[in-house]
Coordinates of N, CA and C in Angstrom, one line a residue:
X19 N 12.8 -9.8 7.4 CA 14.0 -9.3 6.7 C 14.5 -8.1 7.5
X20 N 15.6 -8.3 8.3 CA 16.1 -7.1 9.4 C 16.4 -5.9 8.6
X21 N 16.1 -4.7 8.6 CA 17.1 -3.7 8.2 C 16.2 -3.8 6.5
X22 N 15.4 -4.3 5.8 CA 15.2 -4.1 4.6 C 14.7 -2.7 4.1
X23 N 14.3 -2.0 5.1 CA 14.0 -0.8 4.2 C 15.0 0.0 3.9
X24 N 15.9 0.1 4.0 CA 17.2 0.4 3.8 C 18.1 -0.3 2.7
X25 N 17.8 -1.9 2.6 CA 18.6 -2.4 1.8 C 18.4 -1.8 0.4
X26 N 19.4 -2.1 -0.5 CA 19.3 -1.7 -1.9 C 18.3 -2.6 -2.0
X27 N 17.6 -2.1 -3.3 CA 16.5 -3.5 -4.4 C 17.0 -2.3 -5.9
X28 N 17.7 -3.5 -6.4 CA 18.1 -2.6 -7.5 C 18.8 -1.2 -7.7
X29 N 19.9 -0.8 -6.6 CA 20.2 -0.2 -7.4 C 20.2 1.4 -6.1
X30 N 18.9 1.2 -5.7 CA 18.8 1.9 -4.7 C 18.1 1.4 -3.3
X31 N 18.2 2.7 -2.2 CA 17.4 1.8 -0.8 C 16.1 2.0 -0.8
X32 N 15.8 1.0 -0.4 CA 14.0 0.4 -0.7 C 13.1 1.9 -0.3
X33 N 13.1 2.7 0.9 CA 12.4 3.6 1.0 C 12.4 4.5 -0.4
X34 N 13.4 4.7 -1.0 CA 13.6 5.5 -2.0 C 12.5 5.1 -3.1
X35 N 12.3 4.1 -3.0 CA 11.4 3.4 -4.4 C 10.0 4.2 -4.4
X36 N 9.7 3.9 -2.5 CA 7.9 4.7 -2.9 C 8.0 6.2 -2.5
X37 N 9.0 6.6 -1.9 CA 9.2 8.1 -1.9 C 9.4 8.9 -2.8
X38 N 10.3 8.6 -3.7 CA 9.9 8.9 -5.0 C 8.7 8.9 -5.8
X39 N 8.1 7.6 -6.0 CA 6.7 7.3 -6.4 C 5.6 8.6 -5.7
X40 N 5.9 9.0 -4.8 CA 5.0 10.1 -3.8 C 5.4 11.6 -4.4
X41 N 6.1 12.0 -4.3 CA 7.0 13.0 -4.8 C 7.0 13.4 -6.2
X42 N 6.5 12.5 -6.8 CA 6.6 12.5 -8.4 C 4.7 12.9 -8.7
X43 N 3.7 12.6 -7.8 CA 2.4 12.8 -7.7 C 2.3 14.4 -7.5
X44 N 1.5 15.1 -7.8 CA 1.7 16.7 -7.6 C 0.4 17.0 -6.8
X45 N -0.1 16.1 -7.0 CA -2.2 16.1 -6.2 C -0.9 16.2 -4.6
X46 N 0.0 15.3 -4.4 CA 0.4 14.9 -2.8 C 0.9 16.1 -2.1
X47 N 0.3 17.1 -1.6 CA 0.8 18.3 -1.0 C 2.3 18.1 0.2
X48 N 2.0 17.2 1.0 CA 3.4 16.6 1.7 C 3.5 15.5 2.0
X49 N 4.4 14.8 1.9 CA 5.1 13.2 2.1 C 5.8 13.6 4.0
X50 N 4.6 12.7 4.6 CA 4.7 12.3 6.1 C 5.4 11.2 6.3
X51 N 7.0 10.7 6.8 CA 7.1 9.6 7.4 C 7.6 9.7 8.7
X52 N 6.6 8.5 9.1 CA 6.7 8.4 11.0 C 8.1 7.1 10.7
X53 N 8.9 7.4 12.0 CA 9.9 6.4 11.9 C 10.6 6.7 13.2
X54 N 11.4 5.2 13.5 CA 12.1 5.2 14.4 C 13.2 5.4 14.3
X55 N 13.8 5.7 12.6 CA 15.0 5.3 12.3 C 15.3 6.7 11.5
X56 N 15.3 8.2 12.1 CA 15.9 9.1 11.7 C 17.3 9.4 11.5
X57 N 18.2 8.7 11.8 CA 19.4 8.8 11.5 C 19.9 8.0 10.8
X58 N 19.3 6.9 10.2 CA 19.5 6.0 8.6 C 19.0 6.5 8.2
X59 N 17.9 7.0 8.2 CA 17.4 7.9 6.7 C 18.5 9.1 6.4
X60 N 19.0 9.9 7.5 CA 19.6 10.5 7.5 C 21.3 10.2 6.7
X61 N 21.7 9.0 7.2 CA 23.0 8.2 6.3 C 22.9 8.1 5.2
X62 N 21.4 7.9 4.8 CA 21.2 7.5 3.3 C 20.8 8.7 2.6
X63 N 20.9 10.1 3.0 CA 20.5 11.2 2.2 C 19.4 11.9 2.2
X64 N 18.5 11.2 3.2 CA 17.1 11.4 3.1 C 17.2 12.9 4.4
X65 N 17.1 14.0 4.8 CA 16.6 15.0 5.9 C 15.4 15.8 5.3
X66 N 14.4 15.7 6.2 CA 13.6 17.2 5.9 C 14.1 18.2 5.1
X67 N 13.0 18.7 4.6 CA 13.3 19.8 3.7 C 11.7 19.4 1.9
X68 N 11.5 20.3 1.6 CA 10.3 21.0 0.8 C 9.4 20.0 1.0
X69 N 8.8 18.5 0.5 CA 7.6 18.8 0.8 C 7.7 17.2 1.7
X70 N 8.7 17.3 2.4 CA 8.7 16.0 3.4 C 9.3 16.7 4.6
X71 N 8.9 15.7 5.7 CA 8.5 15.8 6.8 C 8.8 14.7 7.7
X72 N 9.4 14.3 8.3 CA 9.7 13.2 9.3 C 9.5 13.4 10.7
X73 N 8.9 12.6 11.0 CA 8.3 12.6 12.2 C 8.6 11.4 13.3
X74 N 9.0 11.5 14.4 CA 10.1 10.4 15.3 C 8.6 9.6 15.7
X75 N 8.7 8.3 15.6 CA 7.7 7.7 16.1 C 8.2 7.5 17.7
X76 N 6.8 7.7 18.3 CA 6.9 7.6 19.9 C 6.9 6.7 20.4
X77 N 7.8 6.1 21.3 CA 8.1 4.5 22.0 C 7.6 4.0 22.2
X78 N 6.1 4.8 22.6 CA 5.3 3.3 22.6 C 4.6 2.8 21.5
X79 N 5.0 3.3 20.3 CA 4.3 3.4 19.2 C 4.9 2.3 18.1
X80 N 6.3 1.9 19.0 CA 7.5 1.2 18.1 C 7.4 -0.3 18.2
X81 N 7.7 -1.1 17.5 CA 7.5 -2.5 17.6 C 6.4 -3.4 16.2
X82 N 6.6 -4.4 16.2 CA 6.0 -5.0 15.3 C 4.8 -5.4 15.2
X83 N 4.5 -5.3 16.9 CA 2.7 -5.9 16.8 C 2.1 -4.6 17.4
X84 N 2.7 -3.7 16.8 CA 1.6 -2.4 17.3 C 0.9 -2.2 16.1
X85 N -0.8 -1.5 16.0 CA -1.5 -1.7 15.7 C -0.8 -0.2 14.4
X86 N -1.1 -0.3 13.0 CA -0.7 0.8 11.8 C -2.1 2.0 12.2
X87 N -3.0 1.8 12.6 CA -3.8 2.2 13.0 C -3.6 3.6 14.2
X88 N -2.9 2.5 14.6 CA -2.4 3.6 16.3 C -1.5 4.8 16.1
X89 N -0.7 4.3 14.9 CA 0.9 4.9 14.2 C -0.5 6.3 13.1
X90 N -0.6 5.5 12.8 CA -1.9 6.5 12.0 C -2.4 7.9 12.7
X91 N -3.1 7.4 13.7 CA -4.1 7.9 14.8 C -3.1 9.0 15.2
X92 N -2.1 9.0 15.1 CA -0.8 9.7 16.0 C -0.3 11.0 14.7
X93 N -0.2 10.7 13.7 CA -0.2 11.5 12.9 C -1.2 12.2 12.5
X94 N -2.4 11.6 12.2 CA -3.7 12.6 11.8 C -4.0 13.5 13.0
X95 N -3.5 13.2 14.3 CA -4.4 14.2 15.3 C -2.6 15.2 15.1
X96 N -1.4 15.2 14.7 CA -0.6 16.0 14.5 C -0.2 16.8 13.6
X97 N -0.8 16.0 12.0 CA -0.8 16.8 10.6 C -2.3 16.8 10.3
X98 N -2.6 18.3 10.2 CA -3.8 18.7 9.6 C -3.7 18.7 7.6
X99 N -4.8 18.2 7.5 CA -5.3 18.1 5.9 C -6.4 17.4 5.7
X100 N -6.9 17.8 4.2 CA -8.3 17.4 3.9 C -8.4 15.9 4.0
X101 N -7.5 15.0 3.0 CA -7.4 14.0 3.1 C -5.9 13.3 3.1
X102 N -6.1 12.1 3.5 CA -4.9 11.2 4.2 C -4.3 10.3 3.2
X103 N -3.7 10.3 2.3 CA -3.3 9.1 1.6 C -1.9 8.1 2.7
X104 N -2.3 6.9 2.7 CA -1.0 6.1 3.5 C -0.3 4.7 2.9
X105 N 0.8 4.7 2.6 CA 1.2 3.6 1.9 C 2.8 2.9 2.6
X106 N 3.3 2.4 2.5 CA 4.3 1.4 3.5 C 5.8 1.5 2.3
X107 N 6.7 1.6 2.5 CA 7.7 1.0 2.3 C 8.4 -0.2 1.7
X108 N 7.6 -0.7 2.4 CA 7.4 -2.4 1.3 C 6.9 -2.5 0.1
X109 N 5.8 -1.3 -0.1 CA 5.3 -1.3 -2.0 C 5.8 -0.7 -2.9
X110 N 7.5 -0.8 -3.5 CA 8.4 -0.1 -4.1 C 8.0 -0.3 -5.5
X111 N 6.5 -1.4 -5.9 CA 6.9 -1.0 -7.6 C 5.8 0.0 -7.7
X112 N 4.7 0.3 -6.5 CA 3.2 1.3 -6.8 C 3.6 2.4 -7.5
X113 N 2.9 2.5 -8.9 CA 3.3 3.6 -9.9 C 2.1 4.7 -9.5
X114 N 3.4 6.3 -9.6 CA 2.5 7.3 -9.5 C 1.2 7.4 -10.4
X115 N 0.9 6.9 -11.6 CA -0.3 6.7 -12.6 C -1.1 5.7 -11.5
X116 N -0.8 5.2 -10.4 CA -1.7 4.5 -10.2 C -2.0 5.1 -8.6
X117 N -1.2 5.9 -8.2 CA -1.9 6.6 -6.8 C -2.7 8.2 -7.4
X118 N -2.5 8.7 -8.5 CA -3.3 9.8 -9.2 C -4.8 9.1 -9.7
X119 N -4.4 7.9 -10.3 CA -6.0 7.6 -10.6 C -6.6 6.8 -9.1
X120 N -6.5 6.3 -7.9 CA -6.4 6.2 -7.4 C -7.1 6.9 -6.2
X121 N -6.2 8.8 -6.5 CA -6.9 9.5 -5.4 C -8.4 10.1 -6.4
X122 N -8.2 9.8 -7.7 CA -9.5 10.6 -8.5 C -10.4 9.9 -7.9
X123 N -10.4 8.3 -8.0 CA -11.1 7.5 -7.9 C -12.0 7.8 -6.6
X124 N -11.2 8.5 -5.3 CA -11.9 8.4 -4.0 C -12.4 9.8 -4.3
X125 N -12.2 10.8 -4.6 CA -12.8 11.8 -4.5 C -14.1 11.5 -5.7
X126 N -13.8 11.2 -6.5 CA -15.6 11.0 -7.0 C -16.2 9.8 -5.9
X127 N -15.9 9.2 -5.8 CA -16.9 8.6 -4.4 C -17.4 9.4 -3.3
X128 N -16.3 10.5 -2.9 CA -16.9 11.4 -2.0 C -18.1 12.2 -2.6
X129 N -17.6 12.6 -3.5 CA -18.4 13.6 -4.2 C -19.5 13.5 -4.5
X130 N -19.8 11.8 -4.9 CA -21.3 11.4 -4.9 C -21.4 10.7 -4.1
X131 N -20.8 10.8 -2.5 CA -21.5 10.2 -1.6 C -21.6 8.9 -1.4
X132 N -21.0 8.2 -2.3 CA -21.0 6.5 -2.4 C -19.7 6.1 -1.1
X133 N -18.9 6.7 -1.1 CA -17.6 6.3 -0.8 C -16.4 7.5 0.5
X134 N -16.3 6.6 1.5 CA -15.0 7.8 3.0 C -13.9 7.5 2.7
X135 N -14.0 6.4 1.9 CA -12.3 6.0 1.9 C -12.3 4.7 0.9
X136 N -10.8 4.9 0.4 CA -10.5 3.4 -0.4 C -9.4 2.9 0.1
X137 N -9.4 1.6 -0.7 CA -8.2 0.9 -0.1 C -7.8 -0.1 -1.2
X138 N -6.8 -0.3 -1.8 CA -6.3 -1.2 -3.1 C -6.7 -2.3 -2.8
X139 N -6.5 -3.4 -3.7 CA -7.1 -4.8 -3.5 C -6.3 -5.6 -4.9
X140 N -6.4 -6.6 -4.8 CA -6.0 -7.4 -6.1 C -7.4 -8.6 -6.5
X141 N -7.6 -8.4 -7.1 CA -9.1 -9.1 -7.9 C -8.4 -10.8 -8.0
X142 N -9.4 -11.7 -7.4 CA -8.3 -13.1 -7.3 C -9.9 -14.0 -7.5
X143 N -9.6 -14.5 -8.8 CA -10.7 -15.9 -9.4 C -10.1 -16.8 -9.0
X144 N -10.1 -17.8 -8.4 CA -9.4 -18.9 -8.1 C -10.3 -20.3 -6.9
X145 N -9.9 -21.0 -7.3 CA -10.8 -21.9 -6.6 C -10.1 -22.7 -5.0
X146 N -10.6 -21.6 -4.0 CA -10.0 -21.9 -2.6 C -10.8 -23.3 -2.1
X147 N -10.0 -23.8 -0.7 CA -10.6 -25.1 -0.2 C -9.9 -24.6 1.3
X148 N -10.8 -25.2 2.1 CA -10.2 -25.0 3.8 C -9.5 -26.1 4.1
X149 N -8.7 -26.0 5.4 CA -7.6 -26.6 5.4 C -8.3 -28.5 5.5
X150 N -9.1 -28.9 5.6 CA -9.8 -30.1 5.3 C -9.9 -30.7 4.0
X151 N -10.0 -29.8 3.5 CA -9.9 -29.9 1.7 C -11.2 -29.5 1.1
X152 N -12.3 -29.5 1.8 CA -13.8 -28.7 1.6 C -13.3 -27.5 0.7
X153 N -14.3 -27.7 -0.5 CA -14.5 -26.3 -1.3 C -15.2 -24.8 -0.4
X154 N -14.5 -23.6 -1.0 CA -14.9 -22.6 0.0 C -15.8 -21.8 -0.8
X155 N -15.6 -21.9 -2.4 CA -16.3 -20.7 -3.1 C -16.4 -21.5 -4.8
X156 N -16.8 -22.8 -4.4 CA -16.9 -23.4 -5.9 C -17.2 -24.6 -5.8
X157 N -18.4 -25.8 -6.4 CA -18.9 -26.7 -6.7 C -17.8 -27.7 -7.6
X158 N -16.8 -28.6 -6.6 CA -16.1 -29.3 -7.4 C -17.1 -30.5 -8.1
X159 N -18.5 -30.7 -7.9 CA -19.0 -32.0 -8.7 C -19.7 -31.3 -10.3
X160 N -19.3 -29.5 -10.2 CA -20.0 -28.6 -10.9 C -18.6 -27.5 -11.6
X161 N -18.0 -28.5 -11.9 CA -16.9 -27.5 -12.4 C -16.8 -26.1 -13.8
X162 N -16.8 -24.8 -13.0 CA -16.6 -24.0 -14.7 C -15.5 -23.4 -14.7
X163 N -15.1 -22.6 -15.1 CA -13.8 -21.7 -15.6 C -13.5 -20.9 -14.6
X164 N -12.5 -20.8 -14.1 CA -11.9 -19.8 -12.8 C -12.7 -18.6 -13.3
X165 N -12.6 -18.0 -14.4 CA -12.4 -16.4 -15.1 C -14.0 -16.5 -14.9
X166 N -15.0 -17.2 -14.5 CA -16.3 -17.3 -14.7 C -17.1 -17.1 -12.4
X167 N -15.8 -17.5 -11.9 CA -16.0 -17.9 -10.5 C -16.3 -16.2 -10.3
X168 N -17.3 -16.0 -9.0 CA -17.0 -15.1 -8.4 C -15.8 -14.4 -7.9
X169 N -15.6 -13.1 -7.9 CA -14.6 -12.7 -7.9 C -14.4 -12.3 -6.4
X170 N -13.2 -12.5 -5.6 CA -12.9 -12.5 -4.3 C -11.8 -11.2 -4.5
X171 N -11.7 -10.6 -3.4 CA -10.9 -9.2 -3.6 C -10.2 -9.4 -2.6
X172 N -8.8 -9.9 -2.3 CA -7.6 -9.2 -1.3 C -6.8 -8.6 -1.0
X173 N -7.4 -7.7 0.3 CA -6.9 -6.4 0.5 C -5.1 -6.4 0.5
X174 N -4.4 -5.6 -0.3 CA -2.8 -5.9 -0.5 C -2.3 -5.1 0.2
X175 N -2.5 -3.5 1.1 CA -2.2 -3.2 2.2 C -0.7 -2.2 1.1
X176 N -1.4 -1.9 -0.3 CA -0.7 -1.0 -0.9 C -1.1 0.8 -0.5
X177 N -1.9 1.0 -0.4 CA -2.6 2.3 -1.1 C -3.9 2.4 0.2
X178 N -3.8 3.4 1.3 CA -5.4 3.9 1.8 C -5.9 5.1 1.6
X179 N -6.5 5.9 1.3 CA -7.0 6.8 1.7 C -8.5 6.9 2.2
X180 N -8.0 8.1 2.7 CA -9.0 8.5 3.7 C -9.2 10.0 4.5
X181 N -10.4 10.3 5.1 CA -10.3 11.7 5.8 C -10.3 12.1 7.3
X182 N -10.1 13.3 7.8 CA -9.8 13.2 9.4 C -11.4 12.3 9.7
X183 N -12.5 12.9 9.4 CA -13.8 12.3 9.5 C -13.9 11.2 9.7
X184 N -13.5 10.3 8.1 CA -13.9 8.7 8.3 C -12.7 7.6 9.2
X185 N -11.2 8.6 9.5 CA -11.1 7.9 10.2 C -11.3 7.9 11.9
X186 N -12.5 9.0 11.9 CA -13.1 9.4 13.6 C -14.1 8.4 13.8
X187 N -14.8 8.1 12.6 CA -16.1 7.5 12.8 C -15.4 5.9 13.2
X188 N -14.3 5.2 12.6 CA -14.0 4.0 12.7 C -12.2 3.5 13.3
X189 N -11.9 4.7 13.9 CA -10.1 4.8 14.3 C -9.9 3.6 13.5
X190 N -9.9 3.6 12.3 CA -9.0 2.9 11.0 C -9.0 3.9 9.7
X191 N -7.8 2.9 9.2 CA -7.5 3.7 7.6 C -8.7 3.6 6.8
X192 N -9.7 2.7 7.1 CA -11.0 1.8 6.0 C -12.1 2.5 7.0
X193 N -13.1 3.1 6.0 CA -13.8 3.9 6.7 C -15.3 2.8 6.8
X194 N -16.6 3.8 6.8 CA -17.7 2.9 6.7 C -18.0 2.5 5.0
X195 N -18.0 3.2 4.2 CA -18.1 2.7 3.0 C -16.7 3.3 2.4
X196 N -16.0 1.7 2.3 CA -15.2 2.2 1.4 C -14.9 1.8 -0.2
X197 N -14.1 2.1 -0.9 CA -14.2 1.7 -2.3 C -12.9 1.3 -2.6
X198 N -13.3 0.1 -2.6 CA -11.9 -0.9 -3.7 C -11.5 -0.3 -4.6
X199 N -10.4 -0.5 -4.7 CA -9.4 -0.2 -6.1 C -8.5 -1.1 -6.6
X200 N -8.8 -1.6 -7.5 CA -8.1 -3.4 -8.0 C -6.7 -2.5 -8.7
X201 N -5.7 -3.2 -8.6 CA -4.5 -2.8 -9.0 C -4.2 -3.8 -9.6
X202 N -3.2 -4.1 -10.8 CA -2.3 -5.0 -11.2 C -1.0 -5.5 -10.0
X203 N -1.2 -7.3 -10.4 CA -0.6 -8.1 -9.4 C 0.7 -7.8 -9.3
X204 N 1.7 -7.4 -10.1 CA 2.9 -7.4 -10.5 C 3.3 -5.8 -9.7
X205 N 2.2 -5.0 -9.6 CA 2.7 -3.4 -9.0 C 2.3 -3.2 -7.5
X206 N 1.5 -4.8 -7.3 CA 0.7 -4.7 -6.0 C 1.6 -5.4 -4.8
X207 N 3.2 -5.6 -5.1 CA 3.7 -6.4 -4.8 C 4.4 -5.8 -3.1
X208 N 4.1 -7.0 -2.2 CA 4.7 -6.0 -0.4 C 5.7 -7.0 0.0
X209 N 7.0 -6.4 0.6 CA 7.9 -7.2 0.7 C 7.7 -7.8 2.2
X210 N 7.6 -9.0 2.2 CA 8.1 -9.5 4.1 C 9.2 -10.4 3.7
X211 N 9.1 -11.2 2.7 CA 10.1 -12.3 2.9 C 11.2 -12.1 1.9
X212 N 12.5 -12.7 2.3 CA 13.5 -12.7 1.0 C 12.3 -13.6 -0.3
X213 N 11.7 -14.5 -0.7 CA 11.0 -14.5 -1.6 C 10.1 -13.5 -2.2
X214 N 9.6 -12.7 -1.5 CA 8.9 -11.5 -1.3 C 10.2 -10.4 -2.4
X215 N 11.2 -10.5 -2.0 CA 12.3 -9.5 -2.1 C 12.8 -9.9 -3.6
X216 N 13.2 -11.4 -4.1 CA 13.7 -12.0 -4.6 C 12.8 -12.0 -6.1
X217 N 11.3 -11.6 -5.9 CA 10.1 -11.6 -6.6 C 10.2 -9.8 -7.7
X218 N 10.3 -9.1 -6.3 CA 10.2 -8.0 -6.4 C 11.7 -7.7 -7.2
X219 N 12.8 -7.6 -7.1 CA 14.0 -7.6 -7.7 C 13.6 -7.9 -9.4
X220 N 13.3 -8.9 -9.4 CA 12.7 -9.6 -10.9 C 11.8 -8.4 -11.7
X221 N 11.0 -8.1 -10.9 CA 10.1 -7.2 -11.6 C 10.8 -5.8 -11.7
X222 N 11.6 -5.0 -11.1 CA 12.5 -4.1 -10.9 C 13.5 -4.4 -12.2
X223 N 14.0 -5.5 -12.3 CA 14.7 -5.3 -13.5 C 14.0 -5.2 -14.7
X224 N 13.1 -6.5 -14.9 CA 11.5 -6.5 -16.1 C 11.8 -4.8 -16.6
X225 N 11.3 -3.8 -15.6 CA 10.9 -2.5 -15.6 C 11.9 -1.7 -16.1
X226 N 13.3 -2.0 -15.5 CA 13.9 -1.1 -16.5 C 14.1 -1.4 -17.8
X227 N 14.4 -2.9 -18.1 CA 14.9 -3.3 -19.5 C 13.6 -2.7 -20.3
X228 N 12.1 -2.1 -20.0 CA 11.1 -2.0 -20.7 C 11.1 -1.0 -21.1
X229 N 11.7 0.2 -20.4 CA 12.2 1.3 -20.3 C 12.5 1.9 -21.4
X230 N 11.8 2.9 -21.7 CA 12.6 3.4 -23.4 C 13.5 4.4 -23.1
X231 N 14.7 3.6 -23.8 CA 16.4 4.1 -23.9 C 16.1 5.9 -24.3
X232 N 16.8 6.8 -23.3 CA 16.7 8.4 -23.3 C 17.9 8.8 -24.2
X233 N 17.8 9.5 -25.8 CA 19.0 9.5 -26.0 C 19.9 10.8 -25.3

């Protein structure tokens, strides 16, 4: 979808959805975005100023199959802080209640040592098969209840955190132990596709009609 961070989704342009969501968090000391497109943000109202920060991404840094890692790597060795929270554009429904419990969640990991970093996930019971049709994680001559199957976790590429440390030890967002954080499917939502888009719009409206009227 060319140009979608920009497009409206309800109302307003899609960056606006999780920059807000950032902004609205008070744990978040500054809102970092690397971009190649400072003069649309610019059209759309967005310039530096209090606790944001735009940063021109470097040409060779630009393109679709460069590594979020590398885009990463380029900012942590340029903005100093204890820890790194990183989140995309594409996740415009991620509610601030859910990046506050979120960063609690990684700092008691740190704190007792269990955990360098987290990373969101969506908790998924379901009964997969490989492209043959072979079961991958369930006994079809042994059938029980999805809600009973082991639980499979995939990574939704909402929410990382992490610190300059764990990402030295592993040049990634995901350190050596890190700690899942299951989100709700409906907030865990990343746009690639007009269905992607078309999905998200839906849920966008859901949300405001749920909205309690301000008199």
């Amino acid at each position: 979808m060319k140009g979608k961070n920009f497009r409206l989704l309800h109302g307003k342009p899609l960056f606006s959805w999780i920059l807000d969501t950032l902004l609205a968090v008070n744990e978040i000391d500054e809102v970092v975005i690397n971009t190649d497109a400072r003069h649309i943000l610019a059209e759309n109202g967005l310039v530096e100023g209090g606790r944001v920060r735009i940063r021109d991404r470097k040409p060779e840094l630009c393109g679709d199959t460069v590594s979020m890692n590398l885009i990463l790597a380029d900012d942590v060795g340029a903005v100093q802080a204890d820890s790194y929270l990183m989140t995309h554009t594409t996740n415009p429904m991620l509610r601030p209640e859910t990046v506050r419990a979120a960063l609690a969640d990684y700092r008691a990991g740190v704190a007792s040592g269990e955990a360098d970093s987290l990373f969101t996930v969506n908790r998924i019971q379901t009964r997969f098969y490989r492209e043959d049709a072979s079961p991958v994680n369930h006994d079809p001559d042994n059938l029980i209840q999805t809600q009973d199957l082991e639980p499979w976790f995939e990574e939704n590429s909402n929410l990382y955190i992490f610190s300059r440390d764990s990402f030295a030890r592993t040049n990634a967002r995901i350190g050596r132990k890190p700690r899942l954080f299951v989100m709700d499917k409906l907030e865990s939502l990343d746009i690639d596709t007009p269905e992607d888009w078309a999905l998200t719009e839906a849920v966008a409206a859901m949300r405001q009609n749920a909205a309690p009227a301000v008199a």
